[in-house]
Amino acid sequence: MDGKVHVIDHPLIQHKLTIMRQKETSTRSFRQLLNELSMLLAYEVTRELPLTDKEIETPVAPMTGKVLDGKKLVLVSILRAGTGILDGMLSILPAARVGHIGLYRDPETFQPVEYYYKVPEDMSNRDAIVVDPMLATGNSAVAAITLLKRSNPKSITFVCLVACPEGVATLQNAHPDVTLYTPAIDERLNDKGYIVPGLGDAGDRMFGTK
Ligand code: URA
C-alpha cells in the first residue's frame, strides 16, 4: 500500500514558498520565510494528533479541556538542511524532542552513508516527524527513515518544502507506511539531482554558503 501524500495548499504556505523559490531572494529573507513556513507546516502536520480530556478550572468555573495525548513528539532533522525547518517547528512545538541524522553521499556509489545518529532513547510510543527541505532523489529520506526505524518510533511522518515525482515514488516504495506532507510536488529531477523548478540548493540558500 502506498503511503499517504498530503499536498498542503494553505495560501500562506504557497505564498511564502513562491518568494523563497525566487533566485533574487536574499539569504536573510530566505531564512526568515523558512522559519515562518516551518511554523505553518508544523501546524498542518499536527492537525490529526490525538487529544485527551483534562479536568481544569478557569477563573469562572471547572471544565473539561483538551490536551495532546501521549508522549512528546520527536522532530528528526536530516543534516544539514533539515536544521532550517527545525527552528520554526520548535517555536510552536516547544516541548518536542529532537533527533539528528547525518548522511553524506559516497562519491563513488552515490549511496547515502551514515555519519551521525542521535535520537531520544525512548522512541517507542513516540511519533516522529522527519524534516528535510527537498525530497529530490529520495535516497537520503529513505536511508534516514531506515535508520530511524531501528529506534522503533510509533509512527513516522516526512515533511519537506518541495518534492518531485521521483522522490515521492522512491519514498513510497521503500517506506509505504510513512506519510508525506509537502506544499509542492514539482515537475522533475534534473541530471544533477536538483528539483526542477525547485528552489536551488536549500542548504546553500539558508546558510549563505554559495
Ligand atoms: N537538494 C537541494 O537542496 N535542492 C534540490 O533541488 C535537490 C536536492
Coordinates of C-alpha atoms and ligand atoms in Angstrom, one line a residue:
M1 CA 0.0 0.0 0.0
D2 CA 1.3 3.5 -0.9
G3 CA 1.9 5.9 2.0
K4 CA -0.4 8.9 2.2
V5 CA 0.7 12.1 0.4
H6 CA -0.7 15.4 1.7
V7 CA -0.1 18.4 -0.6
I8 CA -0.5 21.4 1.7
D9 CA -2.3 24.1 -0.3
H10 CA -2.6 26.7 2.5
P11 CA -2.4 30.1 0.9
L12 CA 0.2 31.5 3.3
I13 CA 2.4 28.5 2.8
Q14 CA 2.1 28.7 -1.0
H15 CA 2.8 32.5 -1.0
K16 CA 5.9 32.2 1.2
L17 CA 7.3 29.2 -0.8
T18 CA 7.0 31.2 -4.0
I19 CA 9.1 34.0 -2.6
M20 CA 11.7 31.5 -1.3
R21 CA 11.9 30.0 -4.8
Q22 CA 12.8 33.3 -6.5
K23 CA 16.6 33.5 -7.2
E24 CA 16.9 37.1 -6.1
T25 CA 15.6 36.3 -2.6
S26 CA 18.4 37.1 -0.1
T27 CA 19.7 34.6 2.5
R28 CA 18.2 36.7 5.2
S29 CA 14.7 36.7 3.6
F30 CA 15.0 33.0 2.7
R31 CA 15.8 32.1 6.3
Q32 CA 13.0 34.3 7.7
L33 CA 10.5 32.8 5.3
L34 CA 11.7 29.3 6.0
N35 CA 11.1 29.9 9.7
E36 CA 7.6 31.2 9.2
L37 CA 6.8 28.5 6.7
S38 CA 8.1 25.8 9.1
M39 CA 5.7 27.0 11.8
L40 CA 2.8 26.7 9.4
L41 CA 4.0 23.2 8.3
A42 CA 4.1 22.1 11.9
Y43 CA 0.5 23.4 12.4
E44 CA -0.7 21.4 9.3
V45 CA 1.3 18.2 10.2
T46 CA 0.0 18.1 13.8
R47 CA -3.7 18.5 12.7
E48 CA -4.6 14.9 13.5
L49 CA -2.7 14.4 16.7
P50 CA -4.9 12.6 19.3
L51 CA -6.3 14.6 22.2
T52 CA -7.3 13.6 25.7
D53 CA -9.7 15.2 28.2
K54 CA -8.2 17.2 31.1
E55 CA -10.2 18.5 34.1
I56 CA -9.3 22.1 34.8
E57 CA -10.6 25.2 36.5
T58 CA -10.9 28.5 34.8
P59 CA -11.3 31.6 37.0
V60 CA -15.0 31.2 36.4
A61 CA -15.8 27.5 36.5
P62 CA -14.5 23.9 36.3
M63 CA -14.4 22.5 32.8
T64 CA -13.1 19.6 30.7
G65 CA -10.4 20.8 28.4
K66 CA -8.4 19.0 25.7
V67 CA -4.7 18.4 25.7
L68 CA -2.4 16.4 23.5
D69 CA -2.4 12.8 24.3
G70 CA 0.7 10.5 24.6
K71 CA 4.4 11.2 24.7
K72 CA 6.1 14.2 23.3
L73 CA 6.7 14.3 19.5
V74 CA 10.2 13.9 18.1
L75 CA 11.4 16.1 15.3
V76 CA 14.2 14.4 13.4
S77 CA 16.4 16.7 11.3
I78 CA 18.3 15.3 8.3
L79 CA 21.6 17.3 8.4
R80 CA 22.4 19.8 7.3
A81 CA 19.4 21.4 5.6
G82 CA 16.7 19.9 7.9
T83 CA 18.0 22.2 10.7
G84 CA 16.4 25.2 8.9
I85 CA 12.9 23.6 9.3
L86 CA 13.6 22.6 12.9
D87 CA 13.8 26.1 14.3
G88 CA 10.4 27.2 13.1
M89 CA 8.7 24.0 14.1
L90 CA 10.2 24.1 17.6
S91 CA 8.8 27.6 18.1
I92 CA 5.2 26.2 18.1
L93 CA 6.2 22.7 19.4
P94 CA 8.5 23.9 22.2
A95 CA 8.3 20.6 24.2
A96 CA 9.1 18.4 21.2
R97 CA 12.2 16.2 21.5
V98 CA 14.8 16.4 18.7
G99 CA 16.9 13.9 16.8
H100 CA 19.6 14.4 14.2
I101 CA 20.6 12.1 11.4
G102 CA 23.8 12.9 9.4
L103 CA 24.3 11.3 6.0
Y104 CA 26.7 12.0 3.2
R105 CA 26.7 10.8 -0.4
D106 CA 29.5 8.3 -1.2
P107 CA 31.2 9.9 -4.2
E108 CA 31.7 6.5 -5.9
T109 CA 28.5 4.7 -5.2
F110 CA 26.3 7.8 -4.8
Q111 CA 24.6 6.0 -1.8
P112 CA 24.0 7.8 1.5
V113 CA 26.4 6.9 4.3
E114 CA 25.6 7.5 7.9
Y115 CA 28.0 9.7 9.9
Y116 CA 25.8 10.8 12.8
Y117 CA 22.8 9.4 14.5
K118 CA 21.3 10.7 17.7
V119 CA 17.7 10.4 18.7
P120 CA 15.9 10.3 22.1
E121 CA 16.5 6.9 23.9
D122 CA 12.8 6.2 24.4
M123 CA 11.5 6.4 20.8
S124 CA 8.8 3.7 21.1
N125 CA 5.4 5.3 21.8
R126 CA 6.6 8.5 20.2
D127 CA 5.5 9.9 16.8
A128 CA 8.5 11.0 14.7
I129 CA 8.4 13.9 12.2
V130 CA 11.4 13.7 9.9
V131 CA 12.3 17.1 8.2
D132 CA 14.4 17.8 5.1
P133 CA 13.5 20.7 2.7
M134 CA 14.0 18.9 -0.6
L135 CA 12.6 15.4 -1.4
A136 CA 14.8 15.0 -4.6
T137 CA 16.1 11.5 -5.4
G138 CA 14.6 10.3 -2.1
N139 CA 17.7 8.4 -1.3
S140 CA 18.6 10.4 1.9
A141 CA 15.0 10.3 3.1
V142 CA 14.8 6.5 2.6
A143 CA 18.2 5.9 4.3
A144 CA 17.3 8.2 7.2
I145 CA 14.0 6.5 7.8
T146 CA 15.6 3.1 7.6
L147 CA 18.0 4.2 10.3
L148 CA 15.2 5.7 12.4
K149 CA 13.1 2.5 12.2
R150 CA 15.9 0.8 14.3
S151 CA 14.7 3.0 17.1
N152 CA 11.2 1.8 16.7
P153 CA 9.0 5.0 16.8
K154 CA 5.3 4.7 16.9
S155 CA 4.8 6.4 13.6
I156 CA 7.0 8.3 11.0
T157 CA 5.9 11.3 9.0
F158 CA 8.1 13.0 6.5
V159 CA 7.9 16.8 5.9
C160 CA 9.6 18.8 3.1
L161 CA 9.2 22.1 1.3
V162 CA 9.4 20.8 -2.3
A163 CA 9.1 17.2 -3.6
C164 CA 9.3 15.8 -7.1
P165 CA 7.6 12.7 -8.5
E166 CA 10.8 10.6 -8.5
G167 CA 11.4 11.3 -4.8
V168 CA 7.8 10.6 -3.8
A169 CA 7.9 7.3 -5.6
T170 CA 11.2 6.3 -4.1
L171 CA 10.0 7.1 -0.6
Q172 CA 6.7 5.4 -1.1
N173 CA 8.3 2.2 -2.5
A174 CA 10.8 1.9 0.3
H175 CA 8.5 3.0 3.2
P176 CA 4.9 2.7 2.3
D177 CA 3.9 3.2 6.0
V178 CA 5.4 6.8 6.0
T179 CA 3.0 9.7 5.5
L180 CA 4.4 12.6 3.4
Y181 CA 3.5 16.3 3.8
T182 CA 4.7 18.7 1.2
P183 CA 3.5 22.1 -0.2
A184 CA 4.7 21.2 -3.7
I185 CA 5.4 18.3 -6.0
D186 CA 7.4 19.9 -8.8
E187 CA 7.9 18.7 -12.3
R188 CA 11.0 16.5 -12.2
L189 CA 14.6 15.9 -11.1
N190 CA 17.4 17.0 -13.4
D191 CA 20.6 15.1 -14.2
K192 CA 22.5 16.8 -11.3
G193 CA 19.9 15.7 -8.8
Y194 CA 18.2 19.1 -8.5
I195 CA 14.4 19.5 -8.4
V196 CA 13.1 21.5 -11.4
P197 CA 12.0 24.2 -11.0
G198 CA 12.6 23.8 -7.2
L199 CA 14.5 26.5 -5.3
G200 CA 18.1 25.6 -5.9
D201 CA 20.3 24.2 -3.1
A202 CA 18.3 24.6 0.1
G203 CA 21.3 24.3 2.4
D204 CA 23.3 26.9 0.5
R205 CA 20.3 29.3 0.3
M206 CA 19.5 29.1 4.0
F207 CA 23.1 29.3 5.2
G208 CA 24.5 31.5 2.5
T209 CA 27.3 29.1 1.7
K210 CA 27.3 29.9 -2.1
Ligands
URA1 N1 18.8 19.3 -2.6 C1 18.6 20.6 -2.7 O1 19.0 21.4 -1.9 N2 17.9 21.1 -3.8 C2 17.5 20.3 -4.8 O2 16.9 20.7 -5.8 C3 17.7 18.9 -4.6 C4 18.4 18.4 -3.5

